[in-house]
Amino acid sequence: MQKSSKALTAFALLVYLFILVPMLIITISAFNAETYITFPPIGLSLRWFANIFSVTMFIRTFKISMQIAVLSTTLALVVGIPAAYVLSRYRFKGRSILESYFLSPVLIPQIVFGFSLFNFLIIALDLPVFISLFLGHTVFILPYIVRVISSSLANFNYEIEEAAISLGASRAYTFFRVVLPNISSGVIAAFVLAFINSFNNVPISVFLTGPGVSTLPIQMMSYVEYFFDPTIAALSVVLMVLTVIIMFVIERTLGIAYFTRNAKSGGQ
Amino acid sequence: MVLLKLENIQAGYDDNIVLDNFNLEVQEGELVSFLGPSGCGKTTTLRVIAGFVTPDKGKVYFSGQDYTPLSVHKKNFGFVFQSYALFPHLSVYDNVAFGLKMRNVNRPEKDKRVKDILEMVGLERLIDRYPGELSGGQQQRVALARALVIKPDLLLLDEPLSNLDAKLRLQMRREIKSLQSKLGVTTVYVTHDQEECFSISDRVVIMRDGKIEQYDSPEKIYDNPGTSFVAEFVGFKNFFDCTFNQDNLVDLGGVKFEIATERIMPSTRGEKEITCGIRPGDIELISKKEADKTSKMNRMSGEIMLSTYLGDEYEYVVAGEKQEIIINCPSDTKIKQGEKVELYFPPDKLIGVK
């Protein structure tokens, strides 16, 4: 028992190292004083962090990426929550087809999906770049939302909904005041997952970006094609820190309260 | 006065028809129970009454009005679910106050009614707790309080005690009965537990395959079960296939049995082949001395095959002339396995059913 747990610890440590070492290398090389990425770094400097803000395209595309992520995640939630609810609550014709559509985000290669969206949104419909990005990302993250909310609804006892209705609540009131509060941790999880997926996306964005409108990941890629200085490493560090802060805030404000409440109601 | 009336109801799920041509009347103030095995349609009937299931055909009347097209949230019915279905995100107070909030009851009155009903179910101290922090019995009380606080026109309970342990079940059923009679609310109660059902009901509906087998007071059903299905539910364990000889004489493969006329149920009318039943405790053992004195009627001999100890009695499985018979005898004497016995079936204890 002791032996195997030691081996397991060692293995787990290796896995962690494998995941963390690249990030560690990026973080260290972000403080490099030289004009190219080296490891171990030569000298110590914060100039590349300052340089992020001197590249105006980074600031502009960061704003666009945030806008796209917030807007498309919001729209996907507005569409996805009712869709997940109907799929889990009712039995109807074509349900399994809809379900397999919503639950298969990984089946179509994203590059293919991006190309089809490009043909449809930009070529056929001739939509502006920003709108195309917004709609494209919404469609792409919708399955994630439906999947996460569905699994949250799978644990929801629909007799609770019937109880509210029997006490005089309308269907709409019941949905917003009884069903939604009980799947709120699922909604938050879905929001975070969809937001990160949208913010990180390259294969779809690469087709939908156009003159003047680009997303941060695309901008970072094209920067790396022309410059080999550690600015990208510094930007990566900033993004990692931002993610950690967001996760920490969610955990502190919503996370703990929701998890304890769910643990309580799970005990009944 | 008839408060609730189901008329020619047909209902089911998808292609599966559970109730067909179902009729029922419930008087005001009554506690009526539906008793039957799982799948007999008792819960479906309750859901039709509540409005969760819309019948394909037929009508539901409530105090003379057609309630069939009325949506659930417009009826003033209280429903208690098997899973209690408390709102996990609301405190005990908010759970109970939910129905009052929907009725726009003002704050002071809401507070008072919630406190009163929680006092009645003995939970006033737990008013700020959340459902996840309560025991099963406490959750059950909250569910009951939540359904009663709206002063429902009708209280519907779907197997409310089946998730509780045996001791708590006894206590809760007494409390439900006393609350129900104190508030005078007409109640429909679904259960599969015969004892629970008989102990609290004014009248019992025994259901089988979506049909009513018998609808009567518990006492009448216990004494005079109308069919062999009902008889089985109320403790009859021995059944014999017989043919009618005369009015109250039946023939069981050569053995003649007399049955008291009032114990031959109307369901046998016009039938030649009937079923005779008797409870294990109603069969008498005849000692060798008496055996020759009494008549040969209503008697059968057999051999003890198996004995089980039930505390205050023994239960014996007897190999009879035609079939196995189960008898219960007081535990002061034990009969050995393999011993021959003579059994007597009193005419007023036998029943004749279809």
Coordinates of C-alpha atoms in Angstrom, one line a residue:
Chain A
M1 CA 0.0 0.0 0.0
Q2 CA 2.8 2.4 1.1
K3 CA 4.9 1.4 -1.9
S4 CA 2.2 1.9 -4.5
S5 CA 1.1 5.2 -3.0
K6 CA 4.7 6.4 -3.3
A7 CA 4.9 5.4 -6.9
L8 CA 1.6 7.1 -7.5
T9 CA 2.8 10.3 -5.9
A10 CA 6.0 10.3 -8.0
F11 CA 3.8 9.7 -11.1
A12 CA 1.5 12.5 -10.2
L13 CA 4.5 14.8 -9.6
L14 CA 5.8 14.0 -13.1
V15 CA 2.5 14.9 -14.7
Y16 CA 2.4 18.2 -12.8
L17 CA 5.9 18.9 -13.9
F18 CA 5.0 18.2 -17.5
I19 CA 2.2 20.6 -17.3
L20 CA 3.9 23.3 -15.3
V21 CA 7.4 23.4 -16.6
P22 CA 6.6 25.0 -20.0
M23 CA 4.6 27.8 -18.2
L24 CA 7.5 28.2 -15.8
I25 CA 10.0 28.6 -18.7
I26 CA 7.7 31.2 -20.4
T27 CA 7.4 33.1 -17.1
I28 CA 11.1 33.2 -16.5
S29 CA 12.0 34.1 -20.1
A30 CA 9.5 37.0 -19.9
F31 CA 11.9 38.8 -17.6
N32 CA 14.8 38.3 -20.1
A33 CA 16.8 41.4 -20.9
E34 CA 17.9 40.3 -24.4
T35 CA 15.8 41.1 -27.5
Y36 CA 15.2 37.4 -28.3
I37 CA 13.8 34.5 -26.2
T38 CA 16.4 32.4 -24.5
F39 CA 16.5 30.0 -21.6
P40 CA 18.1 30.4 -19.1
P41 CA 17.6 34.2 -19.5
I42 CA 20.5 36.6 -19.8
G43 CA 20.0 39.6 -17.5
L44 CA 16.8 40.7 -15.9
S45 CA 14.3 43.3 -17.2
L46 CA 10.7 44.4 -17.2
R47 CA 11.0 46.1 -20.5
W48 CA 8.9 43.5 -22.4
F49 CA 6.0 43.9 -20.0
A50 CA 6.1 47.6 -20.8
N51 CA 6.4 46.8 -24.5
I52 CA 3.0 45.0 -24.5
F53 CA 1.4 48.4 -23.9
S54 CA 3.3 50.1 -26.7
V55 CA 2.0 47.7 -29.3
T56 CA -1.4 49.3 -29.8
M57 CA -2.8 46.2 -31.7
F58 CA -2.5 44.2 -28.5
I59 CA -4.6 46.6 -26.6
R60 CA -7.2 46.9 -29.4
T61 CA -7.5 43.1 -30.0
F62 CA -7.6 42.5 -26.2
K63 CA -10.7 44.7 -26.0
I64 CA -12.2 43.0 -29.1
S65 CA -11.6 39.6 -27.6
M66 CA -13.2 40.6 -24.3
Q67 CA -16.2 42.0 -26.1
I68 CA -16.6 39.0 -28.3
A69 CA -16.2 36.6 -25.4
V70 CA -18.7 38.5 -23.2
L71 CA -21.3 39.0 -25.9
S72 CA -21.2 35.5 -27.4
T73 CA -21.2 33.8 -24.0
T74 CA -24.2 35.9 -22.9
L75 CA -26.1 35.1 -26.1
A76 CA -25.1 31.4 -25.9
L77 CA -26.5 31.3 -22.3
V78 CA -29.7 33.0 -23.4
V79 CA -30.2 30.3 -26.1
G80 CA -28.5 27.4 -24.3
I81 CA -30.2 27.4 -20.9
P82 CA -33.7 27.1 -22.4
A83 CA -32.4 24.5 -24.9
A84 CA -30.8 22.4 -22.2
Y85 CA -34.0 22.7 -20.1
V86 CA -36.3 21.6 -22.9
L87 CA -33.9 18.7 -23.8
S88 CA -33.8 17.4 -20.2
R89 CA -37.4 18.1 -19.3
Y90 CA -39.5 16.9 -22.2
R91 CA -39.7 14.0 -24.5
F92 CA -40.5 14.9 -28.1
K93 CA -39.8 13.9 -31.7
G94 CA -36.3 14.9 -32.9
R95 CA -35.1 15.3 -29.4
S96 CA -32.2 12.8 -29.8
I97 CA -31.1 14.5 -33.0
L98 CA -31.1 17.9 -31.3
E99 CA -29.3 16.4 -28.4
S100 CA -26.5 14.8 -30.5
Y101 CA -26.1 18.2 -32.2
F102 CA -25.7 20.0 -28.9
L103 CA -23.5 17.3 -27.4
S104 CA -21.0 17.0 -30.3
P105 CA -18.8 20.1 -30.3
V106 CA -15.7 17.9 -30.7
L107 CA -16.9 15.9 -33.7
I108 CA -16.3 18.5 -36.4
P109 CA -12.7 19.8 -36.6
Q110 CA -12.7 23.4 -35.7
I111 CA -10.8 24.4 -38.7
V112 CA -13.6 22.9 -40.9
F113 CA -16.2 24.7 -38.8
G114 CA -14.3 28.0 -39.1
F115 CA -14.1 27.6 -42.9
S116 CA -17.8 26.9 -43.2
L117 CA -18.7 29.9 -40.9
F118 CA -16.4 32.0 -43.1
N119 CA -18.3 30.9 -46.3
F120 CA -21.7 31.4 -44.7
L121 CA -21.2 34.6 -42.6
I122 CA -18.7 36.6 -44.6
I123 CA -19.1 35.4 -48.2
A124 CA -22.8 34.5 -48.3
L125 CA -24.3 36.9 -45.8
D126 CA -21.7 39.6 -46.2
L127 CA -21.8 40.4 -42.5
P128 CA -19.3 42.8 -40.9
V129 CA -16.3 41.2 -39.3
F130 CA -17.2 42.0 -35.7
I131 CA -20.8 40.6 -36.1
S132 CA -19.3 37.5 -37.8
L133 CA -16.9 36.9 -35.0
F134 CA -19.7 37.4 -32.4
L135 CA -22.1 35.0 -34.2
G136 CA -19.4 32.4 -35.0
H137 CA -18.2 32.3 -31.5
T138 CA -21.8 32.0 -30.2
V139 CA -22.5 29.0 -32.3
F140 CA -19.2 27.4 -31.5
I141 CA -19.5 27.7 -27.6
L142 CA -23.3 26.9 -27.5
P143 CA -22.6 23.1 -27.2
Y144 CA -20.4 23.7 -24.2
I145 CA -23.1 25.7 -22.5
V146 CA -25.8 23.1 -23.3
R147 CA -23.6 20.2 -22.2
V148 CA -22.7 21.8 -18.8
I149 CA -26.2 23.0 -18.0
S150 CA -27.7 19.6 -19.0
S151 CA -25.5 17.8 -16.6
S152 CA -26.6 20.2 -13.9
L153 CA -30.3 19.7 -14.8
A154 CA -29.8 15.9 -14.7
N155 CA -29.5 16.2 -10.9
F156 CA -32.5 18.5 -10.6
N157 CA -35.6 16.9 -9.2
Y158 CA -38.5 18.1 -11.4
E159 CA -41.0 17.4 -8.5
I160 CA -39.6 20.6 -7.1
E161 CA -40.8 22.4 -10.1
E162 CA -44.2 20.7 -9.8
A163 CA -44.3 21.7 -6.1
A164 CA -43.9 25.4 -7.0
I165 CA -46.6 25.2 -9.7
S166 CA -49.0 23.4 -7.2
L167 CA -48.4 26.3 -4.8
G168 CA -49.6 28.8 -7.4
A169 CA -46.5 29.8 -9.3
S170 CA -46.7 30.3 -13.0
R171 CA -44.3 28.3 -15.3
A172 CA -42.2 31.3 -16.0
Y173 CA -41.9 32.3 -12.4
T174 CA -41.0 28.7 -11.5
F175 CA -38.3 28.6 -14.1
F176 CA -36.6 31.9 -13.0
R177 CA -37.1 31.6 -9.2
V178 CA -37.0 27.9 -8.6
V179 CA -35.2 26.1 -11.4
L180 CA -32.5 28.7 -12.2
P181 CA -31.3 29.2 -8.6
N182 CA -30.8 25.5 -8.3
I183 CA -28.6 25.2 -11.3
S184 CA -26.7 28.4 -10.8
S185 CA -23.4 26.7 -10.1
G186 CA -23.8 24.9 -13.5
V187 CA -24.6 28.3 -15.2
I188 CA -21.4 29.8 -13.7
A189 CA -19.3 26.8 -14.8
A190 CA -20.8 27.0 -18.3
F191 CA -20.1 30.8 -18.4
V192 CA -16.5 30.3 -17.4
L193 CA -15.9 27.4 -19.8
A194 CA -17.5 29.2 -22.7
F195 CA -15.8 32.5 -22.0
I196 CA -12.3 30.9 -21.9
N197 CA -13.1 28.9 -25.1
S198 CA -14.1 32.0 -26.9
F199 CA -11.2 34.1 -25.6
N200 CA -8.6 31.4 -26.6
N201 CA -10.0 30.4 -29.9
V202 CA -7.8 30.5 -33.0
P203 CA -9.0 28.0 -35.6
I204 CA -12.4 29.7 -36.0
S205 CA -11.3 33.3 -35.4
V206 CA -8.6 33.0 -38.0
F207 CA -11.2 32.7 -40.7
L208 CA -13.5 35.4 -39.4
T209 CA -11.1 38.2 -38.5
G210 CA -10.5 40.8 -41.2
P211 CA -9.2 44.3 -41.8
G212 CA -9.0 46.2 -38.6
V213 CA -10.8 43.7 -36.5
S214 CA -8.8 40.8 -34.9
T215 CA -8.7 38.9 -31.7
L216 CA -5.8 38.8 -29.3
P217 CA -4.8 35.1 -30.0
I218 CA -4.7 35.9 -33.7
Q219 CA -2.7 39.1 -33.1
M220 CA -0.3 37.1 -30.9
M221 CA 0.2 34.5 -33.6
S222 CA 1.0 37.1 -36.3
Y223 CA 3.3 39.0 -33.9
V224 CA 5.4 35.8 -33.4
E225 CA 5.7 35.4 -37.2
Y226 CA 7.6 38.7 -37.4
F227 CA 9.2 39.3 -34.0
F228 CA 11.1 36.9 -31.8
D229 CA 11.4 39.2 -28.7
P230 CA 10.0 38.1 -25.3
T231 CA 6.9 40.4 -25.6
I232 CA 4.7 37.4 -26.2
A233 CA 6.1 35.6 -23.2
A234 CA 5.4 38.7 -21.1
L235 CA 1.8 38.9 -22.5
S236 CA 1.3 35.2 -21.8
V237 CA 2.3 35.8 -18.2
V238 CA -0.2 38.7 -17.9
L239 CA -3.0 36.4 -19.4
M240 CA -2.1 33.6 -16.9
V241 CA -2.2 36.0 -14.0
L242 CA -5.5 37.4 -15.2
T243 CA -7.0 33.9 -15.4
V244 CA -5.8 33.0 -11.9
I245 CA -7.3 36.3 -10.6
I246 CA -10.7 35.6 -12.3
M247 CA -10.8 32.0 -11.0
F248 CA -9.9 33.2 -7.5
V249 CA -12.6 35.9 -7.5
I250 CA -15.2 33.4 -8.7
E251 CA -14.2 30.8 -6.1
R252 CA -14.3 33.5 -3.4
T253 CA -17.5 35.2 -4.2
L254 CA -19.8 32.6 -5.7
G255 CA -17.9 29.3 -5.6
I256 CA -17.8 28.6 -1.9
A257 CA -21.3 29.6 -1.2
Y258 CA -22.7 27.5 -4.1
F259 CA -20.6 24.5 -3.4
T260 CA -21.6 24.4 0.3
R261 CA -25.3 24.8 -0.5
N262 CA -25.1 22.1 -3.1
A263 CA -23.4 19.8 -0.7
K264 CA -26.2 20.5 1.8
S265 CA -29.1 19.8 -0.6
G266 CA -27.2 16.8 -1.9
G267 CA -27.6 15.3 1.6
Q268 CA -31.4 15.0 1.5
Chain B
M1 CA -71.8 16.6 -0.3
V2 CA -69.7 15.4 -3.2
L3 CA -66.6 17.6 -3.4
L4 CA -64.5 15.8 -6.0
K5 CA -65.8 13.8 -8.9
L6 CA -63.9 12.0 -11.7
E7 CA -66.1 11.1 -14.6
N8 CA -65.2 8.6 -17.3
I9 CA -61.5 9.5 -17.1
Q10 CA -59.1 8.1 -19.6
A11 CA -55.5 9.0 -19.0
G12 CA -52.0 7.7 -19.6
Y13 CA -48.5 8.4 -20.9
D14 CA -47.8 8.3 -24.6
D15 CA -49.4 5.1 -25.9
N16 CA -49.8 3.5 -22.5
I17 CA -53.3 3.9 -21.2
V18 CA -53.2 3.7 -17.4
L19 CA -56.8 4.7 -16.6
D20 CA -59.8 3.9 -18.7
N21 CA -63.4 4.9 -18.0
F22 CA -62.5 5.7 -14.4
N23 CA -65.1 7.1 -12.0
L24 CA -64.8 8.3 -8.5
E25 CA -66.6 10.5 -5.9
V26 CA -65.0 12.0 -2.8
Q27 CA -67.2 13.5 -0.1
E28 CA -66.3 16.8 1.6
G29 CA -64.0 16.4 4.6
E30 CA -63.2 12.8 3.9
L31 CA -59.7 11.2 3.9
V32 CA -59.8 8.8 1.0
S33 CA -56.8 6.5 0.2
F34 CA -55.8 4.8 -3.0
L35 CA -54.3 1.5 -2.2
G36 CA -52.7 -0.9 -4.8
P37 CA -49.5 -2.4 -6.1
S38 CA -47.1 -0.3 -8.0
G39 CA -48.3 0.4 -11.6
C40 CA -52.0 0.1 -10.7
G41 CA -52.6 3.7 -11.6
K42 CA -53.0 5.2 -8.2
T43 CA -50.4 7.9 -8.6
T44 CA -51.7 8.7 -12.1
T45 CA -55.2 9.2 -10.7
L46 CA -53.7 11.6 -8.1
R47 CA -51.9 13.5 -10.8
V48 CA -55.0 13.7 -12.9
I49 CA -56.8 15.2 -9.9
A50 CA -54.0 17.7 -9.3
G51 CA -53.9 18.6 -13.0
F52 CA -50.3 17.4 -13.7
V53 CA -51.7 14.8 -16.1
T54 CA -54.4 16.0 -18.5
P55 CA -56.9 13.3 -19.2
D56 CA -57.4 12.2 -22.8
K57 CA -61.1 11.8 -22.1
G58 CA -63.5 12.5 -19.2
K59 CA -63.9 15.3 -16.7
V60 CA -62.7 16.3 -13.3
Y61 CA -65.3 18.2 -11.2
F62 CA -64.6 20.1 -8.1
S63 CA -67.6 21.3 -6.0
G64 CA -69.7 21.1 -9.2
Q65 CA -67.3 23.1 -11.4
D66 CA -65.5 21.6 -14.3
Y67 CA -61.8 21.7 -13.2
T68 CA -60.4 19.7 -16.2
P69 CA -59.2 22.7 -18.3
L70 CA -57.9 24.7 -15.3
S71 CA -54.1 24.8 -15.1
V72 CA -52.4 23.5 -12.0
H73 CA -51.3 26.8 -10.5
K74 CA -54.8 28.2 -10.6
K75 CA -56.3 25.4 -8.5
N76 CA -56.0 25.8 -4.7
F77 CA -54.8 22.3 -4.1
G78 CA -51.9 21.3 -1.8
F79 CA -49.7 18.5 -3.0
V80 CA -47.2 16.5 -0.9
F81 CA -44.6 14.6 -3.0
Q82 CA -42.9 11.3 -2.2
S83 CA -39.5 13.1 -2.5
Y84 CA -40.9 16.0 -0.4
A85 CA -39.6 18.3 -3.3
L86 CA -38.6 21.1 -0.9
F87 CA -36.9 24.1 -2.5
P88 CA -33.2 23.5 -1.7
H89 CA -32.3 27.2 -2.1
L90 CA -34.9 28.5 0.3
S91 CA -35.1 28.4 4.1
V92 CA -37.8 26.6 5.9
Y93 CA -39.6 29.9 6.3
D94 CA -39.4 30.7 2.6
N95 CA -40.4 27.2 1.6
V96 CA -43.6 27.4 3.7
A97 CA -44.2 31.0 2.7
F98 CA -43.9 30.3 -1.0
G99 CA -47.6 29.6 -1.6
L100 CA -48.6 32.7 0.4
K101 CA -46.2 34.9 -1.6
M102 CA -47.9 33.6 -4.8
R103 CA -51.2 34.7 -3.3
N104 CA -49.9 38.2 -2.4
V105 CA -50.6 37.7 1.3
N106 CA -49.3 40.8 3.2
R107 CA -46.3 40.5 5.4
P108 CA -47.8 40.4 8.9
E109 CA -50.4 37.8 8.0
K110 CA -47.8 35.7 6.1
D111 CA -45.5 35.7 9.1
K112 CA -48.3 34.7 11.4
R113 CA -49.7 31.9 9.2
V114 CA -46.2 30.4 8.6
K115 CA -45.4 30.5 12.3
D116 CA -48.8 29.0 13.2
I117 CA -48.5 26.1 10.8
L118 CA -44.8 25.4 11.7
E119 CA -45.9 25.3 15.4
M120 CA -48.6 22.8 14.4
V121 CA -46.0 20.5 12.9
G122 CA -43.5 21.2 15.7
L123 CA -40.8 22.9 13.6
E124 CA -41.0 26.5 14.8
R125 CA -37.4 26.3 16.1
L126 CA -36.0 25.3 12.6
I127 CA -37.6 28.2 10.7
D128 CA -34.2 29.6 9.5
R129 CA -32.7 26.2 8.4
Y130 CA -32.3 25.0 4.9
P131 CA -33.8 21.7 3.7
G132 CA -30.4 20.1 3.4
E133 CA -29.9 20.6 7.1
L134 CA -33.1 18.7 8.1
S135 CA -33.7 15.0 8.7
G136 CA -36.2 13.1 6.6
G137 CA -39.0 13.4 9.1
Q138 CA -38.4 17.1 9.5
Q139 CA -38.4 17.6 5.7
Q140 CA -41.7 15.7 5.5
R141 CA -43.2 18.1 8.1
V142 CA -42.0 21.1 6.1
A143 CA -43.6 19.6 3.0
L144 CA -46.8 19.1 4.8
A145 CA -46.8 22.6 6.3
R146 CA -46.0 24.1 2.9
A147 CA -49.1 22.4 1.4
L148 CA -51.4 23.2 4.3
V149 CA -50.5 26.8 4.9
I150 CA -52.3 27.9 1.7
K151 CA -55.5 26.5 3.2
P152 CA -56.0 24.1 0.3
D153 CA -59.4 23.1 -1.0
L154 CA -58.0 19.7 -1.4
L155 CA -54.9 18.0 0.0
L156 CA -53.1 15.4 -2.2
L157 CA -50.4 13.2 -0.8
D158 CA -48.4 10.8 -2.9
E159 CA -46.8 8.1 -0.8
P160 CA -45.7 10.7 1.7
L161 CA -44.3 8.2 4.3
S162 CA -42.5 5.7 2.1
N163 CA -39.0 7.3 2.6
L164 CA -39.2 7.2 6.4
D165 CA -38.2 4.5 8.8
A166 CA -40.9 2.3 10.4
K167 CA -41.1 4.1 13.7
L168 CA -41.3 7.6 12.2
R169 CA -43.9 6.3 9.7
L170 CA -46.2 5.4 12.6
Q171 CA -45.8 8.7 14.3
M172 CA -46.2 10.7 11.1
R173 CA -49.3 9.0 10.0
R174 CA -51.0 9.8 13.3
E175 CA -49.9 13.4 12.9
I176 CA -51.2 13.6 9.3
K177 CA -54.6 12.1 10.5
S178 CA -54.8 14.5 13.4
L179 CA -53.9 17.6 11.3
Q180 CA -56.3 16.5 8.6
S181 CA -59.2 16.2 11.0
K182 CA -58.3 19.4 12.9
L183 CA -58.2 21.4 9.7
G184 CA -61.1 19.5 8.1
V185 CA -59.4 19.4 4.7
T186 CA -60.6 16.9 2.2
T187 CA -57.6 14.6 1.5
V188 CA -56.7 12.1 -1.1
Y189 CA -53.8 9.8 0.0
V190 CA -51.9 7.4 -2.2
T191 CA -50.0 4.5 -0.6
H192 CA -49.1 0.8 -1.2
D193 CA -49.0 0.0 2.6
Q194 CA -52.3 -1.7 3.6
E195 CA -51.9 -1.0 7.4
E196 CA -51.0 2.6 6.9
C197 CA -53.9 3.1 4.6
F198 CA -56.5 1.4 6.7
S199 CA -55.4 3.1 9.9
I200 CA -56.0 6.7 8.7
S201 CA -58.7 6.5 6.0
D202 CA -62.4 7.2 6.1
R203 CA -62.7 5.3 2.9
V204 CA -60.3 3.2 0.8
V205 CA -60.1 2.8 -2.9
I206 CA -58.4 -0.5 -3.8
M207 CA -57.0 -0.3 -7.3
R208 CA -55.8 -2.9 -9.7
D209 CA -54.7 -2.3 -13.4
G210 CA -56.3 1.1 -13.5
K211 CA -59.7 -0.1 -12.2
I212 CA -61.4 0.2 -8.8
E213 CA -61.7 -3.3 -7.2
Q214 CA -63.5 -2.0 -4.1
Y215 CA -64.3 1.4 -2.6
D216 CA -65.6 1.3 1.0
S217 CA -64.7 2.0 4.6
P218 CA -61.6 0.2 5.9
E219 CA -63.8 -1.9 8.3
K220 CA -66.1 -3.1 5.5
I221 CA -63.2 -3.9 3.3
Y222 CA -61.5 -5.8 6.1
D223 CA -64.6 -7.9 6.9
N224 CA -66.0 -8.3 3.5
P225 CA -63.4 -8.1 0.8
G226 CA -65.3 -8.1 -2.5
T227 CA -62.8 -9.9 -4.7
S228 CA -59.9 -12.3 -4.1
F229 CA -57.5 -9.5 -5.0
V230 CA -58.8 -7.4 -2.2
A231 CA -58.9 -10.4 0.1
E232 CA -55.2 -10.9 -0.5
F233 CA -54.6 -7.3 0.5
V234 CA -56.4 -7.7 3.8
G235 CA -54.7 -10.8 5.1
F236 CA -56.4 -13.7 3.4
K237 CA -53.7 -16.2 2.5
N238 CA -55.6 -19.4 1.7
F239 CA -57.6 -19.6 -1.5
F240 CA -59.5 -22.6 -3.0
D241 CA -61.1 -23.0 -6.4
C242 CA -64.6 -24.3 -5.8
T243 CA -67.8 -25.0 -7.6
F244 CA -71.3 -24.0 -6.3
N245 CA -73.4 -26.9 -5.2
Q246 CA -76.3 -25.0 -3.7
D247 CA -76.8 -21.6 -2.4
N248 CA -74.2 -21.7 0.4
L249 CA -72.6 -25.0 -0.3
V250 CA -69.5 -25.3 -2.4
D251 CA -67.6 -28.3 -3.5
L252 CA -63.8 -28.4 -3.3
G253 CA -62.8 -31.6 -5.2
G254 CA -65.2 -33.8 -3.2
V255 CA -65.0 -31.9 0.1
K256 CA -68.2 -30.0 1.0
F257 CA -67.8 -26.5 2.4
E258 CA -70.5 -24.4 3.9
I259 CA -70.2 -20.6 3.8
A260 CA -72.4 -18.2 5.7
T261 CA -74.7 -16.6 3.2
E262 CA -73.6 -13.0 4.0
R263 CA -70.0 -14.0 3.3
I264 CA -70.7 -14.8 -0.3
M265 CA -69.9 -11.6 -2.1
P266 CA -72.0 -10.1 -4.9
S267 CA -69.1 -10.5 -7.3
T268 CA -69.9 -14.3 -7.4
R269 CA -73.5 -13.7 -8.7
G270 CA -74.2 -15.9 -11.7
E271 CA -70.8 -17.7 -11.4
K272 CA -70.5 -21.4 -11.1
E273 CA -66.8 -21.5 -10.3
I274 CA -65.8 -19.3 -7.4
T275 CA -62.9 -18.8 -5.0
C276 CA -63.1 -19.4 -1.3
G277 CA -60.7 -17.7 1.0
I278 CA -59.8 -17.7 4.7
R279 CA -57.3 -16.0 6.9
P280 CA -54.6 -18.2 8.5
G281 CA -55.7 -17.3 12.0
D282 CA -59.3 -18.2 11.4
I283 CA -58.6 -21.9 10.7
E284 CA -59.2 -24.1 13.8
L285 CA -57.3 -27.2 14.8
I286 CA -59.5 -30.1 16.0
S287 CA -58.1 -32.5 18.5
K288 CA -58.5 -36.3 17.9
K289 CA -61.2 -36.5 20.6
E290 CA -63.4 -33.9 19.0
A291 CA -62.7 -35.1 15.5
D292 CA -65.3 -37.9 15.7
K293 CA -68.0 -35.8 17.4
T294 CA -68.4 -32.9 15.0
S295 CA -69.7 -33.2 11.4
K296 CA -67.5 -33.8 8.5
M297 CA -68.4 -30.6 6.9
N298 CA -65.8 -27.8 6.4
R299 CA -63.0 -30.1 7.4
M300 CA -59.7 -31.2 5.9
S301 CA -56.8 -33.2 7.2
G302 CA -53.2 -32.6 6.5
E303 CA -49.6 -32.9 7.7
I304 CA -47.4 -30.1 9.2
M305 CA -44.7 -29.4 6.7
L306 CA -43.0 -26.3 8.1
S307 CA -43.3 -24.1 11.1
T308 CA -42.1 -20.5 11.6
Y309 CA -42.2 -18.6 14.8
L310 CA -43.9 -15.1 14.6
G311 CA -43.6 -14.1 18.3
D312 CA -47.1 -14.4 19.6
E313 CA -48.0 -17.2 17.2
Y314 CA -46.6 -20.0 15.1
E315 CA -47.3 -20.1 11.4
Y316 CA -47.6 -23.6 9.9
V317 CA -47.5 -24.7 6.3
V318 CA -49.8 -27.7 6.1
A319 CA -49.9 -30.2 3.3
G320 CA -53.6 -30.5 2.8
E321 CA -55.5 -33.1 0.6
K322 CA -55.6 -30.8 -2.4
Q323 CA -53.2 -27.9 -1.7
E324 CA -50.9 -26.3 0.9
I325 CA -52.7 -24.4 3.6
I326 CA -51.2 -21.8 5.9
I327 CA -52.5 -21.6 9.5
N328 CA -51.6 -19.5 12.5
C329 CA -51.8 -20.9 16.0
P330 CA -51.1 -19.4 19.4
S331 CA -47.5 -20.0 20.5
D332 CA -48.4 -21.8 23.8
T333 CA -48.4 -25.2 22.0
K334 CA -46.0 -26.2 19.2
I335 CA -46.9 -28.9 16.8
K336 CA -44.1 -31.0 15.5
Q337 CA -43.1 -31.3 11.9
G338 CA -44.7 -34.3 10.2
E339 CA -47.6 -34.5 12.6
K340 CA -51.1 -35.1 11.2
V341 CA -53.7 -32.5 11.9
E342 CA -57.4 -32.0 11.4
L343 CA -58.4 -28.5 10.2
Y344 CA -61.8 -26.9 10.6
F345 CA -63.0 -23.9 8.5
P346 CA -65.8 -22.0 10.3
P347 CA -68.6 -21.1 7.8
D348 CA -68.7 -17.5 9.1
K349 CA -64.9 -17.0 8.5
L350 CA -64.8 -18.3 4.9
I351 CA -65.6 -15.9 2.1
G352 CA -66.8 -16.6 -1.4
V353 CA -65.4 -14.3 -4.0
K354 CA -65.0 -14.3 -7.8

